[in-house]
Amino acid sequence: MTRQTADDEKQARLAAALRENLKRRKAQARARRAEEAQAHGHDAAPPVQADTRRT
């Protein structure tokens, strides 16, 4: 294996790990918001969708 290939594989693993970490953190934040909403007697808000209308 060449040095370039090893470096590319390392970068790919790092990028994949960072993506998974971000997904996990977002899921944890959503769960915390849902728990807080329940604690305050509110229904959990639906996910926010981007407004695609153009004016």
mmCIF file of N, CA and C in Angstrom:
data_model
loop_
_atom_site.group_PDB
_atom_site.id
_atom_site.type_symbol
_atom_site.label_atom_id
_atom_site.label_comp_id
_atom_site.label_asym_id
_atom_site.label_seq_id
_atom_site.Cartn_x
_atom_site.Cartn_y
_atom_site.Cartn_z
ATOM 1 N N MET A 1 0.853 -1.168 0.000
ATOM 2 C CA MET A 1 0.000 0.000 0.000
ATOM 3 C C MET A 1 0.903 1.235 0.000
ATOM 4 N N THR A 2 0.576 2.183 -0.851
ATOM 5 C CA THR A 2 1.395 3.390 -0.913
ATOM 6 C C THR A 2 0.991 4.351 0.195
ATOM 7 N N ARG A 3 1.856 5.279 0.427
ATOM 8 C CA ARG A 3 1.592 6.270 1.476
ATOM 9 C C ARG A 3 0.341 7.075 1.142
ATOM 10 N N GLN A 4 0.163 7.444 -0.115
ATOM 11 C CA GLN A 4 -1.000 8.231 -0.522
ATOM 12 C C GLN A 4 -2.293 7.456 -0.268
ATOM 13 N N THR A 5 -2.300 6.184 -0.596
ATOM 14 C CA THR A 5 -3.486 5.367 -0.388
ATOM 15 C C THR A 5 -3.810 5.261 1.104
ATOM 16 N N ALA A 6 -2.797 5.066 1.928
ATOM 17 C CA ALA A 6 -3.014 4.975 3.374
ATOM 18 C C ALA A 6 -3.568 6.290 3.919
ATOM 19 N N ASP A 7 -3.036 7.410 3.441
ATOM 20 C CA ASP A 7 -3.523 8.718 3.885
ATOM 21 C C ASP A 7 -4.967 8.936 3.437
ATOM 22 N N ASP A 8 -5.281 8.524 2.211
ATOM 23 C CA ASP A 8 -6.651 8.670 1.704
ATOM 24 C C ASP A 8 -7.619 7.837 2.534
ATOM 25 N N GLU A 9 -7.226 6.615 2.879
ATOM 26 C CA GLU A 9 -8.087 5.752 3.680
ATOM 27 C C GLU A 9 -8.287 6.340 5.079
ATOM 28 N N LYS A 10 -7.227 6.896 5.638
ATOM 29 C CA LYS A 10 -7.334 7.511 6.958
ATOM 30 C C LYS A 10 -8.300 8.698 6.913
ATOM 31 N N GLN A 11 -8.186 9.525 5.877
ATOM 32 C CA GLN A 11 -9.087 10.664 5.730
ATOM 33 C C GLN A 11 -10.537 10.212 5.554
ATOM 34 N N ALA A 12 -10.752 9.148 4.811
ATOM 35 C CA ALA A 12 -12.105 8.626 4.593
ATOM 36 C C ALA A 12 -12.689 8.108 5.909
ATOM 37 N N ARG A 13 -11.881 7.408 6.699
ATOM 38 C CA ARG A 13 -12.361 6.916 7.999
ATOM 39 C C ARG A 13 -12.697 8.077 8.923
ATOM 40 N N LEU A 14 -11.856 9.098 8.934
ATOM 41 C CA LEU A 14 -12.099 10.269 9.772
ATOM 42 C C LEU A 14 -13.385 10.971 9.353
ATOM 43 N N ALA A 15 -13.572 11.156 8.057
ATOM 44 C CA ALA A 15 -14.778 11.818 7.567
ATOM 45 C C ALA A 15 -16.023 11.020 7.953
ATOM 46 N N ALA A 16 -15.963 9.705 7.826
ATOM 47 C CA ALA A 16 -17.109 8.864 8.187
ATOM 48 C C ALA A 16 -17.386 8.955 9.690
ATOM 49 N N ALA A 17 -16.345 8.953 10.496
ATOM 50 C CA ALA A 17 -16.514 9.043 11.947
ATOM 51 C C ALA A 17 -17.123 10.393 12.331
ATOM 52 N N LEU A 18 -16.696 11.455 11.672
ATOM 53 C CA LEU A 18 -17.243 12.776 11.965
ATOM 54 C C LEU A 18 -18.714 12.868 11.575
ATOM 55 N N ARG A 19 -19.080 12.271 10.441
ATOM 56 C CA ARG A 19 -20.484 12.269 10.026
ATOM 57 C C ARG A 19 -21.348 11.512 11.038
ATOM 58 N N GLU A 20 -20.871 10.358 11.479
ATOM 59 C CA GLU A 20 -21.622 9.568 12.458
ATOM 60 C C GLU A 20 -21.751 10.320 13.777
ATOM 61 N N ASN A 21 -20.697 10.987 14.201
ATOM 62 C CA ASN A 21 -20.725 11.763 15.436
ATOM 63 C C ASN A 21 -21.758 12.886 15.341
ATOM 64 N N LEU A 22 -21.795 13.568 14.204
ATOM 65 C CA LEU A 22 -22.755 14.646 14.015
ATOM 66 C C LEU A 22 -24.185 14.106 14.051
ATOM 67 N N LYS A 23 -24.428 12.985 13.390
ATOM 68 C CA LYS A 23 -25.766 12.370 13.415
ATOM 69 C C LYS A 23 -26.172 12.021 14.843
ATOM 70 N N ARG A 24 -25.241 11.449 15.597
ATOM 71 C CA ARG A 24 -25.533 11.060 16.978
ATOM 72 C C ARG A 24 -25.852 12.282 17.833
ATOM 73 N N ARG A 25 -25.081 13.339 17.693
ATOM 74 C CA ARG A 25 -25.305 14.544 18.483
ATOM 75 C C ARG A 25 -26.632 15.201 18.137
ATOM 76 N N LYS A 26 -26.995 15.205 16.850
ATOM 77 C CA LYS A 26 -28.282 15.771 16.448
ATOM 78 C C LYS A 26 -29.433 14.957 17.029
ATOM 79 N N ALA A 27 -29.312 13.639 17.001
ATOM 80 C CA ALA A 27 -30.354 12.775 17.560
ATOM 81 C C ALA A 27 -30.489 13.014 19.059
ATOM 82 N N GLN A 28 -29.376 13.171 19.752
ATOM 83 C CA GLN A 28 -29.425 13.434 21.190
ATOM 84 C C GLN A 28 -30.102 14.774 21.468
ATOM 85 N N ALA A 29 -29.804 15.778 20.667
ATOM 86 C CA ALA A 29 -30.415 17.094 20.857
ATOM 87 C C ALA A 29 -31.918 17.028 20.610
ATOM 88 N N ARG A 30 -32.341 16.287 19.575
ATOM 89 C CA ARG A 30 -33.770 16.136 19.315
ATOM 90 C C ARG A 30 -34.462 15.439 20.491
ATOM 91 N N ALA A 31 -33.828 14.421 21.027
ATOM 92 C CA ALA A 31 -34.406 13.690 22.156
ATOM 93 C C ALA A 31 -34.522 14.596 23.379
ATOM 94 N N ARG A 32 -33.503 15.415 23.639
ATOM 95 C CA ARG A 32 -33.559 16.338 24.776
ATOM 96 C C ARG A 32 -34.692 17.349 24.602
ATOM 97 N N ARG A 33 -34.845 17.879 23.381
ATOM 98 C CA ARG A 33 -35.925 18.843 23.144
ATOM 99 C C ARG A 33 -37.290 18.192 23.353
ATOM 100 N N ALA A 34 -37.443 16.954 22.897
ATOM 101 C CA ALA A 34 -38.716 16.246 23.072
ATOM 102 C C ALA A 34 -38.997 16.018 24.551
ATOM 103 N N GLU A 35 -37.983 15.642 25.320
ATOM 104 C CA GLU A 35 -38.156 15.427 26.759
ATOM 105 C C GLU A 35 -38.525 16.729 27.466
ATOM 106 N N GLU A 36 -37.883 17.823 27.089
ATOM 107 C CA GLU A 36 -38.182 19.120 27.699
ATOM 108 C C GLU A 36 -39.606 19.546 27.371
ATOM 109 N N ALA A 37 -40.030 19.301 26.153
ATOM 110 C CA ALA A 37 -41.386 19.666 25.753
ATOM 111 C C ALA A 37 -42.405 18.866 26.557
ATOM 112 N N GLN A 38 -42.154 17.587 26.767
ATOM 113 C CA GLN A 38 -43.056 16.765 27.563
ATOM 114 C C GLN A 38 -43.079 17.239 29.009
ATOM 115 N N ALA A 39 -41.934 17.609 29.527
ATOM 116 C CA ALA A 39 -41.852 18.052 30.913
ATOM 117 C C ALA A 39 -42.640 19.339 31.130
ATOM 118 N N HIS A 40 -42.741 20.164 30.095
ATOM 119 C CA HIS A 40 -43.472 21.421 30.194
ATOM 120 C C HIS A 40 -44.918 21.274 29.743
ATOM 121 N N GLY A 41 -45.338 20.043 29.461
ATOM 122 C CA GLY A 41 -46.721 19.801 29.094
ATOM 123 C C GLY A 41 -47.048 20.115 27.649
ATOM 124 N N HIS A 42 -46.057 20.212 26.809
ATOM 125 C CA HIS A 42 -46.275 20.488 25.387
ATOM 126 C C HIS A 42 -46.056 19.210 24.592
ATOM 127 N N ASP A 43 -46.754 19.124 23.465
ATOM 128 C CA ASP A 43 -46.451 18.038 22.543
ATOM 129 C C ASP A 43 -45.139 18.367 21.865
ATOM 130 N N ALA A 44 -44.398 17.332 21.516
ATOM 131 C CA ALA A 44 -43.144 17.549 20.803
ATOM 132 C C ALA A 44 -43.453 18.188 19.463
ATOM 133 N N ALA A 45 -42.711 19.208 19.132
ATOM 134 C CA ALA A 45 -42.922 19.903 17.864
ATOM 135 C C ALA A 45 -42.474 19.026 16.712
ATOM 136 N N PRO A 46 -43.187 19.078 15.595
ATOM 137 C CA PRO A 46 -42.747 18.310 14.433
ATOM 138 C C PRO A 46 -41.457 18.893 13.886
ATOM 139 N N PRO A 47 -40.709 18.117 13.138
ATOM 140 C CA PRO A 47 -39.471 18.645 12.583
ATOM 141 C C PRO A 47 -39.740 19.850 11.696
ATOM 142 N N VAL A 48 -38.865 20.808 11.753
ATOM 143 C CA VAL A 48 -39.011 22.020 10.956
ATOM 144 C C VAL A 48 -38.636 21.707 9.514
ATOM 145 N N GLN A 49 -39.481 22.172 8.595
ATOM 146 C CA GLN A 49 -39.193 21.981 7.182
ATOM 147 C C GLN A 49 -38.859 23.330 6.572
ATOM 148 N N ALA A 50 -37.968 23.302 5.612
ATOM 149 C CA ALA A 50 -37.561 24.534 4.946
ATOM 150 C C ALA A 50 -38.719 25.078 4.112
ATOM 151 N N ASP A 51 -38.865 26.389 4.091
ATOM 152 C CA ASP A 51 -39.884 27.026 3.280
ATOM 153 C C ASP A 51 -39.364 27.105 1.852
ATOM 154 N N THR A 52 -40.002 26.377 0.964
ATOM 155 C CA THR A 52 -39.506 26.316 -0.421
ATOM 156 C C THR A 52 -40.230 27.279 -1.329
ATOM 157 N N ARG A 53 -41.193 28.049 -0.773
ATOM 158 C CA ARG A 53 -41.922 29.005 -1.606
ATOM 159 C C ARG A 53 -41.019 30.180 -1.944
ATOM 160 N N ARG A 54 -41.175 30.668 -3.151
ATOM 161 C CA ARG A 54 -40.414 31.844 -3.590
ATOM 162 C C ARG A 54 -41.375 32.999 -3.751
ATOM 163 N N THR A 55 -40.948 34.186 -3.328
ATOM 164 C CA THR A 55 -41.812 35.359 -3.489
ATOM 165 C C THR A 55 -41.222 36.301 -4.480
#
